Every structure is written in C-alpha cells, then in structure tokens.
CSV table of C-alpha atoms in Angstrom, one decimal:
chain,number,residue,atom,x,y,z
A,16,MET,CA,-101.4,72.2,-139.0
A,17,LYS,CA,-104.7,69.4,-139.8
A,18,LYS,CA,-101.3,67.6,-141.5
A,19,LEU,CA,-99.8,67.5,-138.2
A,20,VAL,CA,-102.2,66.7,-136.0
A,21,ILE,CA,-102.9,63.4,-138.8
A,22,ILE,CA,-99.7,62.4,-138.2
A,23,TRP,CA,-98.5,63.4,-134.5
A,24,HIS,CA,-97.8,60.1,-133.6
A,25,TYR,CA,-94.6,60.2,-136.4
A,26,VAL,CA,-93.9,63.4,-135.2
A,27,SER,CA,-93.4,62.3,-132.0
A,28,VAL,CA,-90.4,59.9,-133.0
A,29,TYR,CA,-88.7,63.2,-134.0
A,30,LEU,CA,-89.4,64.5,-130.6
A,31,ALA,CA,-88.1,61.4,-129.2
A,32,GLY,CA,-85.0,62.1,-130.9
A,33,LEU,CA,-84.7,66.0,-129.9
A,34,SER,CA,-85.4,64.8,-126.4
A,35,ALA,CA,-82.7,62.0,-126.5
A,36,LEU,CA,-79.8,64.9,-127.9
A,37,ILE,CA,-80.4,67.4,-124.8
A,38,ALA,CA,-80.6,64.7,-122.6
A,39,LEU,CA,-77.3,63.7,-124.0
A,40,PHE,CA,-75.4,67.1,-124.9
A,41,ALA,CA,-77.3,69.5,-123.1
A,42,PRO,CA,-75.7,70.6,-119.0
A,43,VAL,CA,-78.4,69.1,-116.8
A,44,ASN,CA,-78.5,67.5,-113.7
A,45,PRO,CA,-79.2,63.6,-113.0
A,46,VAL,CA,-83.3,64.5,-112.1
A,47,GLN,CA,-83.3,66.5,-115.4
A,48,LYS,CA,-81.8,63.7,-117.2
A,49,CYS,CA,-83.9,61.2,-115.8
A,50,LEU,CA,-87.0,63.5,-116.9
A,51,LEU,CA,-85.9,63.7,-120.5
A,52,ALA,CA,-85.2,60.4,-120.9
A,53,PHE,CA,-88.7,59.6,-119.7
A,54,ILE,CA,-89.8,62.2,-122.3
A,55,THR,CA,-88.0,60.3,-124.9
A,56,ILE,CA,-89.1,57.1,-124.3
A,57,LEU,CA,-93.0,58.1,-124.1
A,58,PHE,CA,-93.0,59.9,-127.6
A,59,LEU,CA,-91.5,56.4,-128.8
A,60,HIS,CA,-94.3,54.9,-126.4
A,61,PHE,CA,-96.6,57.2,-128.7
A,62,PHE,CA,-95.7,56.0,-131.6
A,63,GLU,CA,-96.1,52.0,-130.8
A,64,GLU,CA,-99.6,52.5,-129.5
A,65,PHE,CA,-100.5,54.9,-132.3
A,66,GLY,CA,-98.5,54.8,-135.0
A,67,TYR,CA,-96.9,50.9,-135.3
A,68,PRO,CA,-98.0,48.7,-134.2
A,69,GLY,CA,-100.8,50.7,-133.1
A,70,GLY,CA,-104.2,49.6,-131.8
A,71,PHE,CA,-104.4,51.3,-128.5
A,72,PRO,CA,-107.6,53.1,-129.2
A,73,LEU,CA,-109.5,49.9,-129.6
A,74,MET,CA,-107.6,48.7,-126.3
A,75,GLY,CA,-108.6,51.8,-124.7
A,76,MET,CA,-112.3,51.4,-125.8
A,77,LYS,CA,-112.2,47.6,-124.0
A,78,VAL,CA,-110.6,48.2,-121.2
A,79,MET,CA,-110.8,52.0,-120.3
A,80,MET,CA,-114.4,52.8,-121.7
A,81,ASN,CA,-115.8,49.3,-121.2
A,82,SER,CA,-116.9,49.4,-124.6
A,83,ASP,CA,-118.1,46.4,-127.4
A,84,GLU,CA,-118.3,49.0,-130.2
A,85,MET,CA,-116.0,47.9,-132.8
A,86,ASP,CA,-116.5,50.6,-135.3
A,87,TYR,CA,-113.7,53.4,-135.0
A,88,THR,CA,-115.8,55.8,-136.4
A,89,LYS,CA,-118.3,55.8,-134.1
A,90,TRP,CA,-115.4,56.2,-131.3
A,91,ASP,CA,-115.4,59.9,-129.6
A,92,VAL,CA,-111.8,59.6,-130.5
A,93,ASN,CA,-109.9,60.7,-133.4
A,94,ASN,CA,-106.0,62.2,-134.1
A,95,LEU,CA,-107.0,65.4,-132.1
A,96,SER,CA,-108.1,64.7,-129.1
A,97,SER,CA,-105.1,61.3,-129.1
A,98,MET,CA,-102.5,64.6,-129.6
A,99,PHE,CA,-104.3,66.4,-127.3
A,100,GLY,CA,-104.3,64.4,-124.6
A,101,ASN,CA,-101.1,62.6,-125.4
A,102,TRP,CA,-99.1,65.6,-126.0
A,103,GLY,CA,-100.9,67.4,-123.3
A,104,PHE,CA,-100.4,64.8,-120.6
A,105,LEU,CA,-97.1,64.9,-121.1
A,106,PHE,CA,-96.3,68.6,-120.9
A,107,LEU,CA,-98.0,68.8,-117.9
A,108,LEU,CA,-96.3,66.3,-116.1
A,109,TYR,CA,-92.9,65.5,-117.5
A,110,VAL,CA,-92.3,68.4,-119.0
A,111,LEU,CA,-93.5,71.3,-116.4
A,112,PRO,CA,-91.2,69.6,-113.8
A,113,LEU,CA,-88.2,70.3,-116.1
A,114,ILE,CA,-89.4,74.2,-116.1
A,115,LEU,CA,-90.2,74.2,-112.5
A,116,PRO,CA,-87.5,72.2,-110.9
A,117,ASP,CA,-88.1,73.9,-107.3
A,118,VAL,CA,-92.0,72.6,-107.3
A,119,ARG,CA,-91.0,69.3,-105.5
A,120,PHE,CA,-94.3,67.7,-106.3
A,121,LEU,CA,-94.1,67.8,-109.8
A,122,THR,CA,-91.3,66.0,-110.3
A,123,LEU,CA,-92.4,63.3,-107.7
A,124,SER,CA,-95.6,63.4,-109.6
A,125,ALA,CA,-94.0,62.7,-112.8
A,126,MET,CA,-91.8,59.5,-111.2
A,127,MET,CA,-94.9,58.0,-109.4
A,128,PHE,CA,-97.2,57.8,-112.5
A,129,LEU,CA,-94.5,55.7,-114.1
A,130,PHE,CA,-95.0,52.8,-111.9
A,131,ALA,CA,-99.2,53.3,-113.1
A,132,GLU,CA,-98.3,53.2,-116.5
A,133,VAL,CA,-96.0,50.1,-116.1
A,134,LEU,CA,-98.3,48.1,-114.3
A,135,MET,CA,-101.3,49.1,-116.9
A,136,HIS,CA,-99.0,47.6,-119.9
A,137,LEU,CA,-98.0,44.6,-117.5
A,138,VAL,CA,-101.0,43.6,-115.6
A,139,LEU,CA,-104.3,45.6,-116.2
A,140,PHE,CA,-104.1,44.9,-119.8
A,141,PRO,CA,-102.7,41.6,-120.6
A,142,VAL,CA,-105.6,40.4,-118.1
A,143,ALA,CA,-108.2,42.2,-119.4
A,144,LEU,CA,-107.7,41.4,-122.5
A,145,LYS,CA,-106.8,37.9,-122.4
A,146,THR,CA,-103.1,38.7,-124.7
A,147,PHE,CA,-99.3,38.6,-124.1
A,148,TYR,CA,-98.9,41.6,-126.0
A,149,ASN,CA,-100.9,45.2,-125.9
A,150,ALA,CA,-100.0,48.3,-127.3
A,151,GLY,CA,-97.5,50.2,-125.9
A,152,GLN,CA,-96.2,47.5,-123.4
A,153,ILE,CA,-92.6,47.3,-124.9
A,154,THR,CA,-91.5,51.1,-124.5
A,155,ALA,CA,-93.9,51.3,-121.2
A,156,VAL,CA,-92.2,48.1,-119.7
A,157,LEU,CA,-88.6,48.3,-121.0
A,158,GLY,CA,-88.0,51.7,-121.2
A,159,LEU,CA,-90.4,53.6,-118.9
A,160,GLY,CA,-89.8,51.0,-116.1
A,161,PHE,CA,-86.1,50.4,-116.9
A,162,ILE,CA,-85.2,54.1,-116.0
A,163,GLY,CA,-87.7,54.8,-113.1
A,164,CYS,CA,-86.0,51.8,-111.4
A,165,TYR,CA,-82.6,53.7,-112.2
A,166,TYR,CA,-84.5,57.3,-110.5
A,167,PHE,CA,-85.6,55.6,-107.8
A,168,SER,CA,-82.4,53.5,-106.9
A,169,MET,CA,-79.7,55.9,-108.0
A,170,VAL,CA,-81.4,59.2,-108.0
A,171,PHE,CA,-84.3,59.6,-105.7
A,172,ASN,CA,-83.3,61.4,-102.3
A,173,PRO,CA,-86.7,60.5,-100.0
A,174,ALA,CA,-85.2,63.4,-97.6
A,175,MET,CA,-86.3,65.9,-100.4
A,176,PHE,CA,-89.4,65.1,-99.7
A,177,VAL,CA,-92.5,65.5,-96.9
A,178,TRP,CA,-95.4,63.6,-96.4
A,179,HIS,CA,-97.8,66.0,-97.9
A,180,ASP,CA,-95.8,66.0,-101.5
A,181,TYR,CA,-97.0,62.4,-102.0
A,182,VAL,CA,-100.7,63.4,-101.2
A,183,ILE,CA,-100.3,66.4,-103.9
A,184,ALA,CA,-98.5,64.6,-106.2
A,185,VAL,CA,-100.9,62.0,-106.4
A,186,ILE,CA,-103.8,64.7,-106.8
A,187,TRP,CA,-101.9,66.4,-109.6
A,188,PHE,CA,-101.3,62.9,-112.1
A,189,VAL,CA,-105.0,62.3,-111.2
A,190,ALA,CA,-106.0,66.1,-112.4
A,191,VAL,CA,-103.8,65.6,-115.4
A,192,PHE,CA,-105.2,62.9,-116.6
A,193,MET,CA,-108.5,63.6,-116.0
A,194,PHE,CA,-108.5,67.3,-117.3
A,195,CYS,CA,-106.2,65.6,-120.5
A,196,PHE,CA,-108.7,62.4,-121.1
A,197,ARG,CA,-111.7,62.8,-119.4
A,198,SER,CA,-112.8,66.4,-120.0
A,199,LYS,CA,-115.2,67.5,-122.2
A,200,LEU,CA,-112.4,69.6,-124.3
A,201,TYR,CA,-111.1,66.1,-124.9
A,202,TRP,CA,-114.3,64.8,-125.8
A,203,ASN,CA,-115.3,67.8,-128.2
A,204,LEU,CA,-112.1,67.4,-130.0
A,205,GLY,CA,-113.0,64.0,-130.3
A,206,LYS,CA,-115.8,64.6,-132.0
A,207,LYS,CA,-114.4,67.1,-134.8
A,208,GLY,CA,-114.1,65.5,-138.1
A,209,GLY,CA,-111.0,65.6,-140.5
A,210,TYR,CA,-108.7,64.2,-138.2
A,211,GLU,CA,-110.3,60.2,-138.0
A,212,LEU,CA,-107.8,57.4,-137.1
A,213,THR,CA,-106.7,54.5,-139.8
A,214,GLU,CA,-107.4,51.3,-139.3
A,215,THR,CA,-104.1,51.0,-138.5
A,216,THR,CA,-104.1,53.3,-135.3
A,217,ALA,CA,-107.5,52.3,-134.1
A,218,TYR,CA,-107.3,48.2,-134.3
A,219,GLY,CA,-103.4,47.9,-134.7
A,220,ALA,CA,-101.2,46.3,-137.6
A,221,GLY,CA,-102.5,42.7,-138.5
A,222,PHE,CA,-106.0,43.1,-137.0
A,223,LYS,CA,-108.6,40.9,-138.6
A,224,LYS,CA,-112.3,42.1,-137.9
C-alpha cells in the first residue's frame, strides 16, 4: 500500500486512461461524458503537478500558504496527504455526480469549480510567482478549460437549475476543498513518515536551489 501511495501521481496516469476508455465506450449521456472527460484530465493534471515536471508543492507553499520555507522536509505535506487531498477531491466533486446524477447541485458544483481551477493556473499563480509556466497549467488551461467551454456552450441547460442550486454548488466545492486540503486530517497525514516527496515532486524538474 505504501508503494502505491508513493507513486500515486504515476498511478493517476493509468487511471486517466481507464477514465478515457469509459468515456469513449460506456453508454453514458453527454453530461456524464463531460464528467468523465474532466476526471481524465484531472488525473493527468495530478501527474503534471506532482510527477513531471512537478513542483506544485513548492508553488502551493509560496502562493497558497504564504511560506518562504524552501526545505521540503519541513513542510507538512507528503505523498500521503497529497494523494488523499487530490484523489479525495476528485471523488467528492467529480465522481459523486456520476453516482448521484439526480442531485443537481453536485454536477453544477463540479462544472463551476473548473473555472476557479483555470483562473488559478492562468492568472493567480503566474502573477504571484512572476513566471510564465506553473505546475499543472497545461492540463488546467488546455484540458479543463476546453472541456469546460464545451460543456457550458453545448451541453449545459440552465433550465434544469434554480438560483439556490448555484449557491449550494459553491458551498459544496468550498466545503470539499476545505476538507481535502485544510482539514486536521489532511495536515496529520502530511506529518506521517515514510511518504516523503522527491525533489522533483517538491520543486519541479530542473529546479536549482
């Protein structure tokens, strides 16, 4: 189990392939097909952030945690907390709408969060880091952004939702984010030994201290 956790971002590539096959060949409706496409890209997104070129943990510490600590062994983050946070977030926000398609706000929440993800990688991180590229940007902008535009222009039916669906959708993805990435469970997992990040995962390929 520990070996699986340590290479969770590589396993994500295979899960992306599986999700893509389901999207292509399973008898699903257009909304479910979009959700499966999002799941496929998100698994690849995890690899870009933590596998190759990697470097999202350092970016997260600088921008989201406002920390100047450069020694990744002192961060309360490791492969266990990273896998829990990212896979847990994917399940709660994107797989759950597949399981419960009649719960309208779940699908809406998944779709709305995409724009937050794209904006973070397209605007927030580049401005804060003063860099053109940031870990996860390619899959976020070209992958999630493209599919999100397709969903809202070709599949989305506003008549299916009422105003409080939008409110609950926002509350849901904020609650899921806080549980997956800011909860006591997340921080405790990040302190467990034996699941340490590699330098490539922590800093990114080619990073020079």
